[in-house]
JSON list of C-alpha atoms in Angstrom, two decimals:
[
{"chain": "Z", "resi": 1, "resn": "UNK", "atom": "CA", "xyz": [0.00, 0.00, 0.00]},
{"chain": "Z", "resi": 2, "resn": "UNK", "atom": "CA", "xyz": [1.16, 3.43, -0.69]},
{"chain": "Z", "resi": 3, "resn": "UNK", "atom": "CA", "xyz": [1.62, 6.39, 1.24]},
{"chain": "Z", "resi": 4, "resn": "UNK", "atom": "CA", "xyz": [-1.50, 7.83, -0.68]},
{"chain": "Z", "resi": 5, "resn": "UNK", "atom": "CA", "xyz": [-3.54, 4.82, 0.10]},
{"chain": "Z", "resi": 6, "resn": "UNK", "atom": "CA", "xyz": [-2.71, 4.74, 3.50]},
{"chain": "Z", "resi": 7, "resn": "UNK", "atom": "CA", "xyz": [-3.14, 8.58, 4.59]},
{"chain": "Z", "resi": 8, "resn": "UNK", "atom": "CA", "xyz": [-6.71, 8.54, 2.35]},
{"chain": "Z", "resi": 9, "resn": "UNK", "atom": "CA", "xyz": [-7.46, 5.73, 5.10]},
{"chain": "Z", "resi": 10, "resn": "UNK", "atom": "CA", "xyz": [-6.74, 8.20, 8.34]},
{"chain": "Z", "resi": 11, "resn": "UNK", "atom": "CA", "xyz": [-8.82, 10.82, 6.22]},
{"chain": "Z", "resi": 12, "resn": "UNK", "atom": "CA", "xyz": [-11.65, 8.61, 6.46]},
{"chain": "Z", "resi": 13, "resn": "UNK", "atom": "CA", "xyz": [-11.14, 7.75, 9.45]},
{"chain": "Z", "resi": 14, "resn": "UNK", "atom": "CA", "xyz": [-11.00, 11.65, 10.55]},
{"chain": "Z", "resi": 15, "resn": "UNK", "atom": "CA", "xyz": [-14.08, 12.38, 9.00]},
{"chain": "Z", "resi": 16, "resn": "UNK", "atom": "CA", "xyz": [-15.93, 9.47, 10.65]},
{"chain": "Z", "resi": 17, "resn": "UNK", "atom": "CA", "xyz": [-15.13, 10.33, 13.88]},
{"chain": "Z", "resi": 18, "resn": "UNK", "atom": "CA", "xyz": [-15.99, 13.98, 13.27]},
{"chain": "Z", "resi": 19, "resn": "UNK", "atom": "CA", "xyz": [-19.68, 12.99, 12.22]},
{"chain": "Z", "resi": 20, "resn": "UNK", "atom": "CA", "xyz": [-19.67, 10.60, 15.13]},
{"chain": "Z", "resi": 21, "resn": "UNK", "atom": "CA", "xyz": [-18.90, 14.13, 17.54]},
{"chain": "Z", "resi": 22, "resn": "UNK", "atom": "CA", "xyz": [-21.17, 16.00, 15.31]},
{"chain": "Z", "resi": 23, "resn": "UNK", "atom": "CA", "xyz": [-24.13, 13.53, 16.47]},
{"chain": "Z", "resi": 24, "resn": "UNK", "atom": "CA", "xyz": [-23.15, 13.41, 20.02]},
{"chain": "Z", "resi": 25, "resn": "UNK", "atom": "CA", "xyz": [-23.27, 17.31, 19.61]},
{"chain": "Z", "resi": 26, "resn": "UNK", "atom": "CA", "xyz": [-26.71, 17.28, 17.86]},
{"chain": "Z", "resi": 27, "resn": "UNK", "atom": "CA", "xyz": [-27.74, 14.43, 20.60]},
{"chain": "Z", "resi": 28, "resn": "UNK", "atom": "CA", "xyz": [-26.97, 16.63, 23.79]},
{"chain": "Z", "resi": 29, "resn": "UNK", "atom": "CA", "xyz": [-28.53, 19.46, 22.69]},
{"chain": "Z", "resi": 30, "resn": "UNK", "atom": "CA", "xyz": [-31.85, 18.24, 21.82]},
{"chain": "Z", "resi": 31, "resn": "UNK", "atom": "CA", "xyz": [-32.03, 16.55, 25.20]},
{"chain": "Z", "resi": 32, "resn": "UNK", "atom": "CA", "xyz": [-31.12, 19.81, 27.02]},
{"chain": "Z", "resi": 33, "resn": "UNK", "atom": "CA", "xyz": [-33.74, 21.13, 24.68]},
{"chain": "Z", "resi": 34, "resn": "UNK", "atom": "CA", "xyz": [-36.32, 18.75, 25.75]},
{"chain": "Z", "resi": 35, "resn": "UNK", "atom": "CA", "xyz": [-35.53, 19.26, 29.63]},
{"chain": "Z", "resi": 36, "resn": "UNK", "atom": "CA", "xyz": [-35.83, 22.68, 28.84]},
{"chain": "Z", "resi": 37, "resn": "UNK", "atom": "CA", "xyz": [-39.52, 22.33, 27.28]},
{"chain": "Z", "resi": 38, "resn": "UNK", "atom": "CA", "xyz": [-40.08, 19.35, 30.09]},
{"chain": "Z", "resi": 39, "resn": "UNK", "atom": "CA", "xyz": [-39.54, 22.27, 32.79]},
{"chain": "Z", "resi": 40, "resn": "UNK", "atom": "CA", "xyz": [-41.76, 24.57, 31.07]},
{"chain": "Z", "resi": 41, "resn": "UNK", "atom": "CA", "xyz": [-44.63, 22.29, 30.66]},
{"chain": "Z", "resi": 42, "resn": "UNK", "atom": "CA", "xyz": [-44.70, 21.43, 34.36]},
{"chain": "Z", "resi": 43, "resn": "UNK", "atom": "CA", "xyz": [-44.07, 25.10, 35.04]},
{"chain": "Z", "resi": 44, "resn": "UNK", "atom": "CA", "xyz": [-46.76, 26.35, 33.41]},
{"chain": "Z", "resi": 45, "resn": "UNK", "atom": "CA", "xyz": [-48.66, 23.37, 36.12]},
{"chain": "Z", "resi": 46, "resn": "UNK", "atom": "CA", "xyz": [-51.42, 22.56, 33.36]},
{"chain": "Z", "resi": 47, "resn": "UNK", "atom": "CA", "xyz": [-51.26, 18.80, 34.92]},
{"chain": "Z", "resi": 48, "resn": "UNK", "atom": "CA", "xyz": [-52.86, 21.32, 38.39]},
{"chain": "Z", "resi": 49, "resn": "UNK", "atom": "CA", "xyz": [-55.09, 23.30, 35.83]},
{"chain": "Z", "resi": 50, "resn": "UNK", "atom": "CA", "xyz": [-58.72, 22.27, 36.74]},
{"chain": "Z", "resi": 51, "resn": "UNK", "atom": "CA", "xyz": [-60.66, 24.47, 34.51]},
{"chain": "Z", "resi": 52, "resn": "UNK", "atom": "CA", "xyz": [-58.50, 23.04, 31.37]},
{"chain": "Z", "resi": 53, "resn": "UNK", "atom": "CA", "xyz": [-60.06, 21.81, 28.60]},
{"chain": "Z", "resi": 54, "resn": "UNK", "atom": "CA", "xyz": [-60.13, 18.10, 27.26]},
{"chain": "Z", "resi": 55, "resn": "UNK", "atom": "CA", "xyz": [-58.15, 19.17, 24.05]},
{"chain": "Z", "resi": 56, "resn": "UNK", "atom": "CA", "xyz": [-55.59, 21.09, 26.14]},
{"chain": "Z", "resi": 57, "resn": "UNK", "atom": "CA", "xyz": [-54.86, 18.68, 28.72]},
{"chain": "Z", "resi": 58, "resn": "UNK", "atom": "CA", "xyz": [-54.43, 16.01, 25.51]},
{"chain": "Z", "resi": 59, "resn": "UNK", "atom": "CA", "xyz": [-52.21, 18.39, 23.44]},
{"chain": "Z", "resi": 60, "resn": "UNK", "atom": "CA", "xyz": [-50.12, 18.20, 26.87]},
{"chain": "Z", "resi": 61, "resn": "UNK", "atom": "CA", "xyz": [-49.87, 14.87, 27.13]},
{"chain": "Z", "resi": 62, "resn": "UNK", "atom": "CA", "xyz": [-48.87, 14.30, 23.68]},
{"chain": "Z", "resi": 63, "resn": "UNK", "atom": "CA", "xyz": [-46.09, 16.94, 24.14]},
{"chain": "Z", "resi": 64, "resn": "UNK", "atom": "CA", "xyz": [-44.82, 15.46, 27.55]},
{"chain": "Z", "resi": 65, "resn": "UNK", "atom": "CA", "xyz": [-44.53, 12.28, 25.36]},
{"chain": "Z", "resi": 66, "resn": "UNK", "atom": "CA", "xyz": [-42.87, 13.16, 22.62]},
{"chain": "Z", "resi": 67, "resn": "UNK", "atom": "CA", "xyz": [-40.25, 15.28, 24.34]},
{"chain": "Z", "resi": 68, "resn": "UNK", "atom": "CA", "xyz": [-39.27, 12.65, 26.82]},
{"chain": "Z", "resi": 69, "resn": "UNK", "atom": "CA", "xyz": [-39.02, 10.25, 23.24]},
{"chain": "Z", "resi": 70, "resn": "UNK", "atom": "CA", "xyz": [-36.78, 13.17, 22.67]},
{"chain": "Z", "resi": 71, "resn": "UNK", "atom": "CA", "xyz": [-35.03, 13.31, 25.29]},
{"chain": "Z", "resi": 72, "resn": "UNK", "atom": "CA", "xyz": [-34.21, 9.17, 25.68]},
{"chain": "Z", "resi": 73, "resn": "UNK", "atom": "CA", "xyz": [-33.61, 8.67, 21.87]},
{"chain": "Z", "resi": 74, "resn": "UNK", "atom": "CA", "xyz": [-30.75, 11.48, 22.15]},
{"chain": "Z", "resi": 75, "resn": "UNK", "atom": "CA", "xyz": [-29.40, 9.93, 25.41]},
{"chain": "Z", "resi": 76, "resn": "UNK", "atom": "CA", "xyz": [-29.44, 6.57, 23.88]},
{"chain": "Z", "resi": 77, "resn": "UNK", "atom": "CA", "xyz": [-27.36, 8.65, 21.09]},
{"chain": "Z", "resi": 78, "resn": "UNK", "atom": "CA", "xyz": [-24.86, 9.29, 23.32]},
{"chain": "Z", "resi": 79, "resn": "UNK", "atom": "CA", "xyz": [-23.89, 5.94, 24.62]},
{"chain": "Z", "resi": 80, "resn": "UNK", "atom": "CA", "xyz": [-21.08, 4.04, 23.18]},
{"chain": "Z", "resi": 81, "resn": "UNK", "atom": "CA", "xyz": [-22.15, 1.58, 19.92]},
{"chain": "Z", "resi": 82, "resn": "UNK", "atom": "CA", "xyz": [-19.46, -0.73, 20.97]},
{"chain": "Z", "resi": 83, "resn": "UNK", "atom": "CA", "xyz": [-21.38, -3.72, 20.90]},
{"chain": "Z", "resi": 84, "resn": "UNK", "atom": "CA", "xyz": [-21.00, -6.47, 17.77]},
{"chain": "Z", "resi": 85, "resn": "UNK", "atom": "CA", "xyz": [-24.19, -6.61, 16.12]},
{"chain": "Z", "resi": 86, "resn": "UNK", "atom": "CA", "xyz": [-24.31, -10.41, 15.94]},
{"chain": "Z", "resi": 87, "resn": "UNK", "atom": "CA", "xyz": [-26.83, -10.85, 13.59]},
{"chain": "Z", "resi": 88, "resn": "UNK", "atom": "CA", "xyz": [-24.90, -8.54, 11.04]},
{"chain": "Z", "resi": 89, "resn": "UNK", "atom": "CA", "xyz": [-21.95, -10.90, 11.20]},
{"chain": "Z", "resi": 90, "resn": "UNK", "atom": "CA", "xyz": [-24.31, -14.06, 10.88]},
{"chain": "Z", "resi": 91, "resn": "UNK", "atom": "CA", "xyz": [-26.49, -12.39, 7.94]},
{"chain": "Z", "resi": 92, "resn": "UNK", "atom": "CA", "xyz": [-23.32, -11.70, 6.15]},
{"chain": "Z", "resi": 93, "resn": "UNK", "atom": "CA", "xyz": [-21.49, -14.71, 7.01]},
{"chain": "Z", "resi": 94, "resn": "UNK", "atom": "CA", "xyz": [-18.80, -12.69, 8.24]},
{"chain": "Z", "resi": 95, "resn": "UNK", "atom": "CA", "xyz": [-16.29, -14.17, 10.74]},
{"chain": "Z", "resi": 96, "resn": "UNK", "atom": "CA", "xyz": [-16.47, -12.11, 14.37]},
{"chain": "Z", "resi": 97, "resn": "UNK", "atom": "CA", "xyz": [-13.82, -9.45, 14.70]},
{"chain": "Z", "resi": 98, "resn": "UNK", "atom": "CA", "xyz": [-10.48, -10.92, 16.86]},
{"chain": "Z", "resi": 99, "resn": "UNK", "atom": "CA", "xyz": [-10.61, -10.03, 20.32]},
{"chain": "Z", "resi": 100, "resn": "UNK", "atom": "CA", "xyz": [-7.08, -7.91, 20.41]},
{"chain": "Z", "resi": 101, "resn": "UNK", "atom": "CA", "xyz": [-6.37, -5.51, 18.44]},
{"chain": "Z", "resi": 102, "resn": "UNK", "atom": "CA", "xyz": [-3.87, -2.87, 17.08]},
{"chain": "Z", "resi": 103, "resn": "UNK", "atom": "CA", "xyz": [-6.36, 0.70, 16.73]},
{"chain": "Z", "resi": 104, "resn": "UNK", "atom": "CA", "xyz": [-9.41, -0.23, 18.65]},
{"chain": "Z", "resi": 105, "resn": "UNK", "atom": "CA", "xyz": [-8.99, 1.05, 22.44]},
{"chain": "Z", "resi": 106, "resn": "UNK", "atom": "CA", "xyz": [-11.11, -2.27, 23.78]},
{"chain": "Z", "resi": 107, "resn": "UNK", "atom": "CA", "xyz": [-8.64, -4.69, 21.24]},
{"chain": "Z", "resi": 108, "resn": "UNK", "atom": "CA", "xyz": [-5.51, -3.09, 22.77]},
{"chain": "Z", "resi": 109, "resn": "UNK", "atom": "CA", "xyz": [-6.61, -3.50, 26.33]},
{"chain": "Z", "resi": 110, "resn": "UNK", "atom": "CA", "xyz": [-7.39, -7.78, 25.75]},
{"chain": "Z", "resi": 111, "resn": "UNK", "atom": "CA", "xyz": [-3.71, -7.70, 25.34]},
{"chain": "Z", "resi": 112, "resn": "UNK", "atom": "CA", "xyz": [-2.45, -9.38, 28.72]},
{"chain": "Z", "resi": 113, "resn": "UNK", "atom": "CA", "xyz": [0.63, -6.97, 28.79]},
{"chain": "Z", "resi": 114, "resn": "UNK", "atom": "CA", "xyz": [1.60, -3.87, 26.89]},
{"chain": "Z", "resi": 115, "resn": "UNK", "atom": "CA", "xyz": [4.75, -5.93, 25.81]},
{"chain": "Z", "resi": 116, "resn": "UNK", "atom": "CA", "xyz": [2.65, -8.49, 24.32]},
{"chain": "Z", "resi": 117, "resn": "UNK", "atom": "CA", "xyz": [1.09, -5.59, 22.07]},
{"chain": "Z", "resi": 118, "resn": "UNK", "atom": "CA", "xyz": [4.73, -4.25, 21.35]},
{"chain": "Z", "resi": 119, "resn": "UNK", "atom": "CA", "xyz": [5.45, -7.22, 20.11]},
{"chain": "Z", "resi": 120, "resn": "UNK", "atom": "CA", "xyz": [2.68, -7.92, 18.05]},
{"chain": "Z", "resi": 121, "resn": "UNK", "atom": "CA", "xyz": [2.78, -4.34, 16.78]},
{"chain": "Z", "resi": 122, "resn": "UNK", "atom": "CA", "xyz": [6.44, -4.76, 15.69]},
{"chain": "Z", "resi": 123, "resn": "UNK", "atom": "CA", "xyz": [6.01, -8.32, 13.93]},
{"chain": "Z", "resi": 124, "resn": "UNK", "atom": "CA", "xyz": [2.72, -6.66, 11.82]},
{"chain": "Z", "resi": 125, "resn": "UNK", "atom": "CA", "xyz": [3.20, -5.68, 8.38]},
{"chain": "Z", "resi": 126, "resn": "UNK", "atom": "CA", "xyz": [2.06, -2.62, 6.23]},
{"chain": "Z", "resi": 127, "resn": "UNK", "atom": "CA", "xyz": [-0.98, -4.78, 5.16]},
{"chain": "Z", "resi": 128, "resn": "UNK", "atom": "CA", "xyz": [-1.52, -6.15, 8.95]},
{"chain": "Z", "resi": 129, "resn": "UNK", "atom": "CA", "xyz": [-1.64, -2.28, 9.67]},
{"chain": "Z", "resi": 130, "resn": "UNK", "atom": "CA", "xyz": [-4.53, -1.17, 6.77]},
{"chain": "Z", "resi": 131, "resn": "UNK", "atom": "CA", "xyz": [-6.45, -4.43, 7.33]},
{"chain": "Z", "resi": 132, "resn": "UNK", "atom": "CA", "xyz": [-6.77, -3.33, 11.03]},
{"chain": "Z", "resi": 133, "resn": "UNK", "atom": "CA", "xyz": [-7.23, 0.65, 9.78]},
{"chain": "Z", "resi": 134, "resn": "UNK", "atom": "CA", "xyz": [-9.94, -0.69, 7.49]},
{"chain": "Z", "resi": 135, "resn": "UNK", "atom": "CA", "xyz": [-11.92, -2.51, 9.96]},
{"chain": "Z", "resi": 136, "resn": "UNK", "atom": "CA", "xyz": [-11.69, 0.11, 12.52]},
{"chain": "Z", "resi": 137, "resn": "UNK", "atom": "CA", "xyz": [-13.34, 2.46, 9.70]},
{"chain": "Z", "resi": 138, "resn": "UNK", "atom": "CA", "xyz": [-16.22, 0.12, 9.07]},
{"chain": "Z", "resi": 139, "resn": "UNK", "atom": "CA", "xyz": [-16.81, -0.41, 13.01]},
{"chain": "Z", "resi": 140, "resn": "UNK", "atom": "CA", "xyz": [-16.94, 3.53, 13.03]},
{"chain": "Z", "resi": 141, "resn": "UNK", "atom": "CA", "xyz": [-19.52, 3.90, 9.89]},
{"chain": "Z", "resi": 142, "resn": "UNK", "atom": "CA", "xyz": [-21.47, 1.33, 12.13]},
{"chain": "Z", "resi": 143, "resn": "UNK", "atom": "CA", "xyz": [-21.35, 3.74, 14.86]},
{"chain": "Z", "resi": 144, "resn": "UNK", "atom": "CA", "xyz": [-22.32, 7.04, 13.01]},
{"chain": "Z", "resi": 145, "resn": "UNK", "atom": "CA", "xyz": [-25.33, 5.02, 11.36]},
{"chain": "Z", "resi": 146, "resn": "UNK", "atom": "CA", "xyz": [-26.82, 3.90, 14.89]},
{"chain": "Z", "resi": 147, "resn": "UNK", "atom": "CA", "xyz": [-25.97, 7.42, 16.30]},
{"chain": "Z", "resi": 148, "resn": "UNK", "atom": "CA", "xyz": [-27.81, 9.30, 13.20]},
{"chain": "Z", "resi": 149, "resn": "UNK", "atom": "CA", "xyz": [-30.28, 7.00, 13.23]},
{"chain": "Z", "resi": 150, "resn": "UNK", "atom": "CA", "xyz": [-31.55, 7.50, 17.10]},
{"chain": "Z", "resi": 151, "resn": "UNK", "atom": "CA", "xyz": [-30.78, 11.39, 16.83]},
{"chain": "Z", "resi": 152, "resn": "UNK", "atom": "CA", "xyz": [-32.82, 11.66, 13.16]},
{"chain": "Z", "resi": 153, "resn": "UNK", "atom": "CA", "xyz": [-35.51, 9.71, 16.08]},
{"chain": "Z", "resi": 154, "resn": "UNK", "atom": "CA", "xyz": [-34.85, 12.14, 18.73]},
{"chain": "Z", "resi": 155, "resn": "UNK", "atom": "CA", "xyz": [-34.92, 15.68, 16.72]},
{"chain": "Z", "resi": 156, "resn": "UNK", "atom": "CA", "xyz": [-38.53, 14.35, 14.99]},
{"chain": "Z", "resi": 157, "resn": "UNK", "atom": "CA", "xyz": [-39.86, 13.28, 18.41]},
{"chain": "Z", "resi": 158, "resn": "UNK", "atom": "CA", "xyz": [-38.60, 16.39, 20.24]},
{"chain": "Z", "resi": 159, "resn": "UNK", "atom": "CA", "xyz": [-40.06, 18.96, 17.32]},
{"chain": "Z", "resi": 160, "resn": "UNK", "atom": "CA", "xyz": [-43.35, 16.94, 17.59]},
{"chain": "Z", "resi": 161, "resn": "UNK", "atom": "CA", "xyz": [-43.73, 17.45, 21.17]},
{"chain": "Z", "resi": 162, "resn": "UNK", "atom": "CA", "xyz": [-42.44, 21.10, 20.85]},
{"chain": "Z", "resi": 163, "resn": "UNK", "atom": "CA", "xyz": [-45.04, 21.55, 18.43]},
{"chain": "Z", "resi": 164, "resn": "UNK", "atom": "CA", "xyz": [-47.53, 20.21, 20.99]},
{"chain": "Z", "resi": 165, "resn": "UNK", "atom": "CA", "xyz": [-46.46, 22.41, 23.81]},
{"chain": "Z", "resi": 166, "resn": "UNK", "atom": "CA", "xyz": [-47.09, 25.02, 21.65]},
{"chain": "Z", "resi": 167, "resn": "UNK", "atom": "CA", "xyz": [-50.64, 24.30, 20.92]},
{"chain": "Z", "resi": 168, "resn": "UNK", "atom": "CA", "xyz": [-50.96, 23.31, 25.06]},
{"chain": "Z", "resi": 169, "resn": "UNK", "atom": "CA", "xyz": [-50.09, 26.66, 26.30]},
{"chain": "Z", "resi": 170, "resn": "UNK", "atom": "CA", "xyz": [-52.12, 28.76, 23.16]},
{"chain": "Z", "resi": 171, "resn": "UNK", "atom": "CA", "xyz": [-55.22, 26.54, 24.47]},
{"chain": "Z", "resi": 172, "resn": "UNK", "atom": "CA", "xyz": [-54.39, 27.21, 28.08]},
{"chain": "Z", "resi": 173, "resn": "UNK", "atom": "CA", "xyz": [-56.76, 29.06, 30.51]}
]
């Protein structure tokens, strides 16, 4: 593999991770969004409000929902996608990534000692090296797809219920 090969790799590789942050970004600020509008709702104390109507009370309801949908589909966004997605590998009949390592932090660490990795790091070839680059990349595209996925889930849910709140307070005695 070539030097231009190899450093197109690490600019994937970049630019993965950066979309990864960018969801974790987009992911904590829609749930301090939705704690934001949860506070207001329960401020405004329409749940105490005796003299509101059916509608208004419902419109509330449906807003408390979807911005608590909001607010655990961008927390599940921000845990760690770590896990092997088992039925992937047996769909694909793909064999199970080894358990060590080179790149992957979790991979390093199954190494009993760090001379054990030394040495396995100094006996890998150029190829060794990409083949392990290349995985890592496709573990991190599986990562930014579950992360977009549940924060595409949380921004819908959390506009929904914003909508909703909306609506709640305009109908509000």
């Amino acid at each position: 593999m070539n030097h231009g090969q190899r450093e197109f790799l690490w600019q994937v590789h970049s630019y993965q991770n950066e979309y990864i942050r960018f969801a974790d970004s987009k992911a904590a600020v829609t749930s301090a969004w939705c704690t934001a509008l949860i506070g207001a709702l329960y401020a405004s104390e329409l749940h105490k409000s005796t003299s509101a109507s059916a509608a208004c009370v419902t419109l509330g309801v449906i807003a408390a929902s979807g911005l608590v949908a909001g607010f655990v589909f961008s927390v599940l966004a921000l845990t760690p996608r770590l896990r092997i997605n088992r039925w992937k590998i047996g769909k694909a009949k793909m064999k199970p990534p080894p358990q060590t390592g080179l790149i992957y932090w979790g991979q390093v660490h199954k190494f009993a000692k760090a001379d054990d990795y030394c040495s396995v790091m100094n006996e890998a070839t150029d190829s060794d090296h990409v083949e392990q680059l290349a995985r890592h990349i496709h573990v991190l595209s599986d990562i930014a797809v579950a992360k977009f996925r549940l924060v595409n889930f949380a921004i819908w849910a959390s506009a929904l219920g914003s909508l909703f709140l909306i609506f709640a307070l305009l109908l509000k005695p």
